[in-house]
mmCIF file of C-alpha atoms in Angstrom:
data_model
loop_
_atom_site.group_PDB
_atom_site.id
_atom_site.type_symbol
_atom_site.label_atom_id
_atom_site.label_comp_id
_atom_site.label_asym_id
_atom_site.label_seq_id
_atom_site.Cartn_x
_atom_site.Cartn_y
_atom_site.Cartn_z
ATOM 1 C CA MET A 221 0.000 0.000 0.000
ATOM 2 C CA VAL A 222 1.507 3.357 -0.982
ATOM 3 C CA THR A 223 1.618 6.148 1.563
ATOM 4 C CA ALA A 224 0.019 9.526 0.908
ATOM 5 C CA THR A 225 3.007 11.484 2.178
ATOM 6 C CA ARG A 226 5.725 10.548 -0.321
ATOM 7 C CA HIS A 227 5.007 12.518 -3.502
ATOM 8 C CA ASP A 228 1.707 14.347 -3.757
ATOM 9 C CA ARG A 229 2.175 16.177 -7.050
ATOM 10 C CA LEU A 230 3.829 15.801 -10.455
ATOM 11 C CA GLU A 231 4.687 19.151 -12.033
ATOM 12 C CA ILE A 232 5.900 19.429 -15.628
ATOM 13 C CA THR A 233 7.148 22.865 -16.639
ATOM 14 C CA ASP A 234 8.262 24.127 -20.070
ATOM 15 C CA LEU A 235 9.257 20.617 -21.161
ATOM 16 C CA THR A 236 10.879 20.488 -24.589
ATOM 17 C CA VAL A 237 12.024 17.265 -26.237
ATOM 18 C CA GLU A 238 13.926 17.482 -29.506
ATOM 19 C CA TYR A 239 15.469 14.783 -31.645
ATOM 20 C CA SER A 240 16.624 14.124 -35.191
ATOM 21 C CA SER A 241 14.356 12.361 -37.696
ATOM 22 C CA GLY A 242 15.608 11.942 -41.240
ATOM 23 C CA GLY A 243 18.140 14.708 -40.667
ATOM 24 C CA TYR A 244 15.472 17.189 -39.525
ATOM 25 C CA SER A 245 14.919 18.534 -36.048
ATOM 26 C CA VAL A 246 11.619 17.324 -34.547
ATOM 27 C CA ARG A 247 10.015 18.640 -31.359
ATOM 28 C CA PRO A 248 7.158 16.377 -30.268
ATOM 29 C CA LEU A 249 6.990 18.375 -27.043
ATOM 30 C CA ASP A 250 7.601 22.123 -27.088
ATOM 31 C CA GLU A 251 7.426 23.931 -23.731
ATOM 32 C CA PHE A 252 4.769 21.500 -22.501
ATOM 33 C CA GLY A 253 3.395 22.008 -19.017
ATOM 34 C CA ALA A 254 0.920 20.205 -16.756
ATOM 35 C CA THR A 255 0.295 19.377 -13.102
ATOM 36 C CA PHE A 256 -1.014 16.016 -11.872
ATOM 37 C CA GLU A 257 -2.123 15.375 -8.306
ATOM 38 C CA SER A 258 -1.832 12.393 -5.999
ATOM 39 C CA GLY A 259 -4.588 9.823 -6.576
ATOM 40 C CA GLU A 260 -5.303 10.932 -10.144
ATOM 41 C CA LEU A 261 -5.700 8.750 -13.201
ATOM 42 C CA VAL A 262 -4.391 10.940 -16.023
ATOM 43 C CA LEU A 263 -4.931 10.202 -19.708
ATOM 44 C CA LEU A 264 -2.560 11.473 -22.378
ATOM 45 C CA LEU A 265 -4.927 11.353 -25.309
ATOM 46 C CA GLY A 266 -4.052 11.724 -28.953
ATOM 47 C CA ALA A 267 -3.229 10.131 -32.279
ATOM 48 C CA SER A 268 0.001 8.289 -33.040
ATOM 49 C CA GLY A 269 2.989 10.627 -33.254
ATOM 50 C CA CYS A 270 1.555 13.385 -31.068
ATOM 51 C CA GLY A 271 4.136 12.953 -28.293
ATOM 52 C CA LYS A 272 2.399 10.625 -25.820
ATOM 53 C CA THR A 273 5.147 8.003 -25.653
ATOM 54 C CA THR A 274 7.797 10.730 -25.712
ATOM 55 C CA LEU A 275 6.270 12.322 -22.623
ATOM 56 C CA LEU A 276 6.065 8.966 -20.828
ATOM 57 C CA SER A 277 9.725 8.306 -21.661
ATOM 58 C CA ALA A 278 10.707 11.667 -20.184
ATOM 59 C CA LEU A 279 8.650 10.999 -17.038
ATOM 60 C CA ALA A 280 10.341 7.601 -16.713
ATOM 61 C CA ALA A 281 13.770 9.269 -17.156
ATOM 62 C CA ILE A 282 14.413 7.033 -20.159
ATOM 63 C CA LEU A 283 15.173 10.077 -22.308
ATOM 64 C CA THR A 284 16.559 13.460 -21.357
ATOM 65 C CA PRO A 285 14.606 16.568 -22.406
ATOM 66 C CA ALA A 286 16.319 19.436 -24.193
ATOM 67 C CA SER A 287 14.979 21.768 -21.511
ATOM 68 C CA GLY A 288 12.309 22.077 -18.856
ATOM 69 C CA SER A 289 11.517 20.555 -15.498
ATOM 70 C CA ILE A 290 9.824 17.387 -14.201
ATOM 71 C CA ARG A 291 9.298 17.586 -10.465
ATOM 72 C CA LEU A 292 7.767 14.736 -8.476
ATOM 73 C CA GLY A 293 7.143 16.095 -5.007
ATOM 74 C CA GLU A 294 10.497 17.588 -4.006
ATOM 75 C CA LEU A 295 12.459 15.469 -6.486
ATOM 76 C CA GLU A 296 13.685 17.064 -9.733
ATOM 77 C CA VAL A 297 13.762 14.211 -12.262
ATOM 78 C CA VAL A 298 15.537 16.036 -15.094
ATOM 79 C CA GLY A 299 19.267 15.812 -14.487
ATOM 80 C CA LEU A 300 19.273 12.737 -12.230
ATOM 81 C CA LYS A 301 22.488 10.782 -12.680
ATOM 82 C CA ARG A 302 24.103 7.496 -11.714
ATOM 83 C CA ALA A 303 22.799 6.039 -8.447
ATOM 84 C CA ALA A 304 19.996 8.598 -8.091
ATOM 85 C CA LEU A 305 18.788 7.875 -11.627
ATOM 86 C CA THR A 306 18.898 4.113 -11.061
ATOM 87 C CA ARG A 307 17.011 4.479 -7.790
ATOM 88 C CA TYR A 308 14.338 6.624 -9.427
ATOM 89 C CA ARG A 309 13.810 4.191 -12.300
ATOM 90 C CA ARG A 310 13.748 1.186 -9.981
ATOM 91 C CA GLU A 311 11.834 2.421 -6.950
ATOM 92 C CA THR A 312 9.823 5.499 -7.852
ATOM 93 C CA VAL A 313 8.364 4.791 -11.291
ATOM 94 C CA GLY A 314 6.726 1.671 -12.699
ATOM 95 C CA VAL A 315 6.264 1.266 -16.454
ATOM 96 C CA VAL A 316 3.637 -0.842 -18.251
ATOM 97 C CA PHE A 317 4.703 -1.404 -21.851
ATOM 98 C CA GLN A 318 2.357 -1.599 -24.847
ATOM 99 C CA ALA A 319 3.750 -4.965 -25.998
ATOM 100 C CA PHE A 320 3.778 -6.461 -22.431
ATOM 101 C CA ASN A 321 7.547 -7.259 -22.670
ATOM 102 C CA LEU A 322 7.177 -10.518 -20.756
ATOM 103 C CA VAL A 323 9.865 -13.201 -20.963
ATOM 104 C CA PRO A 324 8.232 -16.094 -22.898
ATOM 105 C CA SER A 325 10.154 -18.839 -21.082
ATOM 106 C CA LEU A 326 9.167 -17.650 -17.599
ATOM 107 C CA SER A 327 5.897 -18.179 -15.760
ATOM 108 C CA ALA A 328 3.708 -15.287 -14.653
ATOM 109 C CA VAL A 329 5.102 -15.327 -11.127
ATOM 110 C CA GLU A 330 8.680 -15.552 -12.426
ATOM 111 C CA ASN A 331 8.097 -12.581 -14.738
ATOM 112 C CA VAL A 332 6.864 -10.520 -11.800
ATOM 113 C CA MET A 333 9.798 -11.637 -9.658
ATOM 114 C CA LEU A 334 12.320 -10.664 -12.335
ATOM 115 C CA PRO A 335 12.830 -6.966 -11.459
ATOM 116 C CA MET A 336 13.053 -7.833 -7.767
ATOM 117 C CA ARG A 337 15.705 -10.467 -8.386
ATOM 118 C CA ALA A 338 17.590 -7.965 -10.587
ATOM 119 C CA ALA A 339 17.544 -5.555 -7.641
ATOM 120 C CA GLY A 340 19.143 -8.188 -5.412
ATOM 121 C CA ILE A 341 16.003 -9.218 -3.530
ATOM 122 C CA SER A 342 16.057 -12.857 -2.490
ATOM 123 C CA THR A 343 13.662 -15.430 -3.929
ATOM 124 C CA ARG A 344 12.304 -15.992 -0.419
ATOM 125 C CA VAL A 345 11.112 -12.371 -0.346
ATOM 126 C CA ALA A 346 10.379 -11.868 -4.055
ATOM 127 C CA ARG A 347 8.071 -14.850 -4.604
ATOM 128 C CA PRO A 348 5.496 -14.001 -1.917
ATOM 129 C CA ARG A 349 5.467 -10.406 -3.133
ATOM 130 C CA ALA A 350 4.917 -11.529 -6.748
ATOM 131 C CA GLU A 351 2.169 -13.919 -5.737
ATOM 132 C CA HIS A 352 0.448 -11.182 -3.733
ATOM 133 C CA LEU A 353 0.520 -8.769 -6.677
ATOM 134 C CA LEU A 354 -0.781 -11.387 -9.122
ATOM 135 C CA GLY A 355 -3.608 -12.018 -6.697
ATOM 136 C CA GLN A 356 -4.361 -8.303 -6.648
ATOM 137 C CA VAL A 357 -4.724 -8.244 -10.444
ATOM 138 C CA GLY A 358 -6.957 -11.340 -10.435
ATOM 139 C CA LEU A 359 -4.477 -13.962 -11.636
ATOM 140 C CA GLN A 360 -4.407 -16.274 -8.636
ATOM 141 C CA GLU A 361 -5.101 -19.267 -10.877
ATOM 142 C CA ARG A 362 -2.582 -18.350 -13.600
ATOM 143 C CA MET A 363 0.622 -17.821 -11.662
ATOM 144 C CA GLY A 364 2.357 -20.849 -13.151
ATOM 145 C CA HIS A 365 1.308 -20.153 -16.737
ATOM 146 C CA LYS A 366 3.764 -18.796 -19.285
ATOM 147 C CA PRO A 367 2.794 -15.853 -21.529
ATOM 148 C CA GLY A 368 1.989 -18.126 -24.476
ATOM 149 C CA GLY A 369 -0.732 -19.804 -22.426
ATOM 150 C CA MET A 370 -2.447 -16.561 -21.402
ATOM 151 C CA SER A 371 -4.761 -14.128 -23.181
ATOM 152 C CA GLY A 372 -3.636 -10.614 -24.065
ATOM 153 C CA GLY A 373 -5.581 -9.210 -21.133
ATOM 154 C CA GLN A 374 -3.974 -11.654 -18.721
ATOM 155 C CA GLN A 375 -0.507 -10.825 -20.044
ATOM 156 C CA GLN A 376 -1.210 -7.141 -19.548
ATOM 157 C CA ARG A 377 -2.243 -7.843 -15.952
ATOM 158 C CA VAL A 378 1.066 -9.640 -15.395
ATOM 159 C CA ALA A 379 2.852 -6.588 -16.833
ATOM 160 C CA ILE A 380 0.934 -4.313 -14.455
ATOM 161 C CA ALA A 381 1.785 -6.529 -11.476
ATOM 162 C CA ARG A 382 5.446 -6.430 -12.504
ATOM 163 C CA ALA A 383 5.356 -2.614 -12.650
ATOM 164 C CA LEU A 384 4.121 -2.534 -9.038
ATOM 165 C CA VAL A 385 6.827 -4.688 -7.440
ATOM 166 C CA HIS A 386 8.683 -1.739 -5.850
ATOM 167 C CA ASP A 387 5.443 0.030 -4.882
ATOM 168 C CA PRO A 388 6.062 3.024 -7.191
ATOM 169 C CA VAL A 389 4.386 6.357 -6.604
ATOM 170 C CA LEU A 390 4.239 6.995 -10.363
ATOM 171 C CA VAL A 391 2.820 4.366 -12.732
ATOM 172 C CA LEU A 392 3.153 4.967 -16.479
ATOM 173 C CA ALA A 393 1.235 2.879 -19.017
ATOM 174 C CA ASP A 394 1.838 3.135 -22.770
ATOM 175 C CA GLU A 395 -1.225 2.170 -24.844
ATOM 176 C CA PRO A 396 -2.196 -0.584 -22.366
ATOM 177 C CA THR A 397 -5.332 -1.547 -24.320
ATOM 178 C CA ALA A 398 -3.775 -1.551 -27.802
ATOM 179 C CA HIS A 399 -3.603 -5.344 -28.209
ATOM 180 C CA LEU A 400 -6.775 -6.280 -26.335
ATOM 181 C CA ASP A 401 -10.308 -7.137 -27.438
ATOM 182 C CA TYR A 402 -13.273 -5.276 -25.980
ATOM 183 C CA ILE A 403 -13.833 -7.835 -23.209
ATOM 184 C CA GLN A 404 -10.210 -7.712 -22.036
ATOM 185 C CA VAL A 405 -10.114 -3.921 -22.265
ATOM 186 C CA ASP A 406 -12.797 -3.525 -19.603
ATOM 187 C CA GLY A 407 -10.808 -5.375 -16.945
ATOM 188 C CA VAL A 408 -7.527 -3.570 -17.641
ATOM 189 C CA ILE A 409 -9.187 -0.143 -17.626
ATOM 190 C CA ARG A 410 -10.818 -0.801 -14.270
ATOM 191 C CA LEU A 411 -7.580 -2.131 -12.824
ATOM 192 C CA LEU A 412 -5.715 1.033 -13.828
ATOM 193 C CA ARG A 413 -8.506 3.076 -12.260
ATOM 194 C CA GLU A 414 -8.069 1.173 -8.995
ATOM 195 C CA LEU A 415 -4.315 1.792 -8.965
ATOM 196 C CA ALA A 416 -4.819 5.568 -8.811
ATOM 197 C CA GLN A 417 -5.067 6.140 -5.074
ATOM 198 C CA PRO A 418 -3.701 8.646 -2.556
ATOM 199 C CA GLY A 419 0.069 8.600 -2.771
ATOM 200 C CA ARG A 420 0.181 7.323 -6.341
ATOM 201 C CA ILE A 421 -0.328 8.944 -9.748
ATOM 202 C CA VAL A 422 -1.204 6.829 -12.798
ATOM 203 C CA VAL A 423 -0.482 8.316 -16.234
ATOM 204 C CA VAL A 424 -1.791 6.445 -19.275
ATOM 205 C CA ALA A 425 -0.901 7.259 -22.889
ATOM 206 C CA THR A 426 -3.719 6.140 -25.166
ATOM 207 C CA HIS A 427 -5.808 6.870 -28.221
ATOM 208 C CA ASP A 428 -8.635 4.774 -26.706
ATOM 209 C CA GLU A 429 -11.390 7.213 -25.751
ATOM 210 C CA ARG A 430 -13.242 4.461 -23.864
ATOM 211 C CA MET A 431 -10.980 5.313 -20.927
ATOM 212 C CA VAL A 432 -12.067 8.951 -20.754
ATOM 213 C CA PRO A 433 -15.077 8.507 -18.402
ATOM 214 C CA LEU A 434 -12.892 6.915 -15.707
ATOM 215 C CA ALA A 435 -10.105 9.511 -15.850
ATOM 216 C CA ASP A 436 -9.611 12.337 -13.377
ATOM 217 C CA LYS A 437 -7.742 14.416 -15.927
ATOM 218 C CA VAL A 438 -7.400 14.259 -19.719
ATOM 219 C CA VAL A 439 -4.510 15.931 -21.528
ATOM 220 C CA GLU A 440 -5.121 16.246 -25.274
ATOM 221 C CA LEU A 441 -1.771 16.148 -27.061
ATOM 222 C CA THR A 442 -2.970 16.123 -30.671
ATOM 223 C CA ALA A 443 -2.328 19.536 -32.196
ATOM 224 C CA HIS A 444 -5.874 20.574 -32.973
ATOM 225 C CA ALA A 445 -6.209 23.869 -34.732
ATOM 226 C CA ILE A 446 -8.222 26.608 -33.090
ATOM 227 C CA PRO A 447 -11.814 26.430 -34.401
ATOM 228 C CA GLU A 448 -11.989 28.422 -37.585
ATOM 229 C CA SER A 449 -13.579 31.795 -37.070
ATOM 230 C CA GLY A 450 -13.381 35.370 -38.148
ATOM 231 C CA PRO A 451 -13.339 37.010 -41.567
ATOM 232 C CA PRO A 452 -10.271 37.305 -43.832
ATOM 233 C CA GLU A 453 -7.656 39.634 -42.393
ATOM 234 C CA THR A 454 -4.725 41.590 -43.758
ATOM 235 C CA VAL A 455 -1.347 40.754 -42.214
ATOM 236 C CA THR A 456 1.799 42.824 -42.703
ATOM 237 C CA LEU A 457 5.287 41.561 -41.917
ATOM 238 C CA ALA A 458 8.574 43.426 -42.005
ATOM 239 C CA ALA A 459 11.529 41.683 -43.628
ATOM 240 C CA GLY A 460 12.902 38.972 -41.321
ATOM 241 C CA ARG A 461 9.749 38.636 -39.199
ATOM 242 C CA GLU A 462 8.193 35.191 -38.671
ATOM 243 C CA LEU A 463 4.526 34.461 -39.329
ATOM 244 C CA PHE A 464 4.581 31.087 -37.567
ATOM 245 C CA ARG A 465 7.188 28.623 -36.363
ATOM 246 C CA GLN A 466 7.779 24.954 -37.032
ATOM 247 C CA GLY A 467 5.812 22.957 -34.438
ATOM 248 C CA ASP A 468 3.085 25.573 -33.896
ATOM 249 C CA ALA A 469 -0.584 24.618 -34.135
ATOM 250 C CA GLY A 470 -2.225 26.242 -37.155
ATOM 251 C CA ASP A 471 -5.720 27.544 -37.851
ATOM 252 C CA ARG A 472 -5.246 29.912 -40.823
ATOM 253 C CA VAL A 473 -4.190 29.758 -44.478
ATOM 254 C CA TYR A 474 -2.237 32.616 -46.037
ATOM 255 C CA VAL A 475 -2.115 34.191 -49.503
ATOM 256 C CA VAL A 476 0.742 36.540 -50.400
ATOM 257 C CA GLN A 477 -0.557 39.843 -51.745
ATOM 258 C CA GLU A 478 2.816 41.510 -52.159
ATOM 259 C CA GLY A 479 6.291 40.484 -51.049
ATOM 260 C CA ALA A 480 7.763 37.036 -50.328
ATOM 261 C CA ILE A 481 7.627 34.370 -47.607
ATOM 262 C CA GLU A 482 10.276 31.665 -47.260
ATOM 263 C CA LEU A 483 9.191 28.330 -45.801
ATOM 264 C CA VAL A 484 12.107 26.759 -43.951
ATOM 265 C CA ARG A 485 12.538 23.560 -41.958
ATOM 266 C CA GLY A 486 15.054 23.231 -39.144
ATOM 267 C CA ARG A 487 17.694 20.508 -39.447
ATOM 268 C CA ALA A 488 19.063 18.460 -36.568
ATOM 269 C CA ASP A 489 22.458 20.214 -36.874
ATOM 270 C CA GLY A 490 20.867 23.632 -36.300
ATOM 271 C CA SER A 491 20.847 24.709 -39.933
ATOM 272 C CA GLU A 492 17.747 25.348 -42.040
ATOM 273 C CA GLU A 493 16.507 24.006 -45.354
ATOM 274 C CA ILE A 494 14.477 26.306 -47.595
ATOM 275 C CA LEU A 495 11.466 24.308 -48.799
ATOM 276 C CA ALA A 496 9.786 26.965 -50.915
ATOM 277 C CA ILE A 497 9.389 30.686 -51.518
ATOM 278 C CA ALA A 498 5.821 31.984 -51.675
ATOM 279 C CA GLY A 499 5.532 35.064 -53.874
ATOM 280 C CA ASP A 500 2.689 37.280 -55.052
ATOM 281 C CA GLY A 501 -0.511 35.213 -55.415
ATOM 282 C CA ASP A 502 0.888 32.053 -53.779
ATOM 283 C CA TYR A 503 -0.791 30.446 -50.786
ATOM 284 C CA PHE A 504 0.644 28.256 -48.018
ATOM 285 C CA GLY A 505 -0.144 26.791 -44.598
ATOM 286 C CA GLU A 506 -3.196 24.769 -45.627
ATOM 287 C CA LEU A 507 -2.363 21.322 -44.207
ATOM 288 C CA ALA A 508 -2.150 22.281 -40.535
ATOM 289 C CA PRO A 509 -5.751 23.536 -40.300
ATOM 290 C CA LEU A 510 -7.012 20.972 -42.809
ATOM 291 C CA PHE A 511 -5.802 17.907 -40.882
ATOM 292 C CA GLY A 512 -5.112 19.201 -37.366
ATOM 293 C CA LEU A 513 -1.323 18.958 -37.772
ATOM 294 C CA ARG A 514 1.431 21.073 -36.320
ATOM 295 C CA ARG A 515 3.262 23.429 -38.639
ATOM 296 C CA SER A 516 6.054 21.437 -40.284
ATOM 297 C CA ALA A 517 7.989 24.544 -41.342
ATOM 298 C CA THR A 518 8.661 28.124 -40.279
ATOM 299 C CA ALA A 519 7.230 30.950 -42.411
ATOM 300 C CA ARG A 520 9.423 34.062 -42.552
ATOM 301 C CA ALA A 521 9.222 37.236 -44.632
ATOM 302 C CA THR A 522 12.256 37.810 -46.862
ATOM 303 C CA LYS A 523 11.100 41.371 -47.574
ATOM 304 C CA ASP A 524 8.312 43.634 -46.383
ATOM 305 C CA THR A 525 5.236 41.514 -47.127
ATOM 306 C CA THR A 526 1.460 41.854 -47.111
ATOM 307 C CA LEU A 527 -0.711 38.734 -46.829
ATOM 308 C CA MET A 528 -4.368 37.804 -46.547
ATOM 309 C CA SER A 529 -5.228 35.407 -43.727
ATOM 310 C CA TYR A 530 -8.217 33.056 -44.220
ATOM 311 C CA SER A 531 -10.092 30.541 -42.126
ATOM 312 C CA MET A 532 -10.144 27.052 -43.656
ATOM 313 C CA ARG A 533 -13.803 27.470 -44.546
ATOM 314 C CA ASP A 534 -13.262 30.746 -46.361
ATOM 315 C CA PHE A 535 -10.172 29.436 -48.110
ATOM 316 C CA ARG A 536 -12.013 26.367 -49.431
ATOM 317 C CA ALA A 537 -14.625 28.670 -50.901
ATOM 318 C CA LEU A 538 -11.946 30.872 -52.423
ATOM 319 C CA VAL A 539 -9.976 28.067 -54.113
ATOM 320 C CA ALA A 540 -12.439 25.290 -54.907
ATOM 321 C CA PRO A 541 -15.461 24.753 -52.674
ATOM 322 C CA GLY A 542 -15.360 21.310 -51.062
ATOM 323 C CA SER A 543 -12.246 20.208 -52.929
ATOM 324 C CA VAL A 544 -9.509 18.864 -50.655
ATOM 325 C CA ALA A 545 -7.716 17.527 -53.744
ATOM 326 C CA GLU A 546 -7.430 21.079 -55.058
ATOM 327 C CA LEU A 547 -5.774 22.192 -51.842
ATOM 328 C CA MET A 548 -3.358 19.265 -51.924
ATOM 329 C CA SER A 549 -2.218 19.811 -55.514
ATOM 330 C CA HIS A 550 -1.409 23.528 -55.405
ATOM 331 C CA GLY A 551 0.312 26.021 -53.158
ATOM 332 C CA ALA A 552 3.823 27.001 -52.259
ATOM 333 C CA ASN A 553 4.258 24.234 -49.679
ATOM 334 C CA THR A 554 1.666 21.589 -48.889
ATOM 335 C CA GLU A 555 3.407 20.570 -45.652
ATOM 336 C CA ALA A 556 3.133 23.830 -43.707
#
């Protein structure tokens, strides 16, 4: 049983994670912030690629952010090293993996014992603890079964029991229902709900909206554009000024009236690649509002420039009413 006095809050402040993908610099998390309280079941909701697993990896101290803070109670997670980092990963956080990550040749109870044995805990102590946890997740009758003889839901329960062996105050689950049928999903969802109790925070990354009603807090990570609104507007930019930056959410499409806009993408080495130059009459920035994506490039004026800014609805009417294909086949850059 966890105690309510150990870590009562998880605070994430200005968290930025950056890595290289295909030679380009990608920021799945850009100055992200959130606060989770003791006893909460938190859902990180969003489509694949929105940063859910990246955030879990940062919380688990598996990857190091470029900047920002992760504070669990009085403990600053970012910057932990050597023994302190090992202790945090082993004792403070428990991770439930999407693919279960069970050892096929070991029984359920042996899989749960594994992290305890790796920590130097004797079999005499580890086995009763493993059996107790398997009982808690409803697998009293399956302790001797190997993963191949269990359903997906049962394997996920073993994985959850394994994550609890050191009584962590932070439990992280990555798409825990991804490989389960609708009957198995129900049991796993309710089990995760039960784990969120005073003194423990449970954070679940998922695209499964069936979990939403049981959550205390939902964090939407998909970069939805602001609902389209407002009439067309004139925008003026001096040479060198940015209209939007790579990674921003986008809700408007732009048409150059006079001047020039360069669309550039940041590389992993800090340099930039010019993707396109939008001149008089060219439009750009349509994909972000069309599909709810983040801006994949930075738009910057190369000279004093005047643009018209349109909502997606107004822009569709301007170019070709109802024609997504028309939007996809024209424009200065169909990725911004």
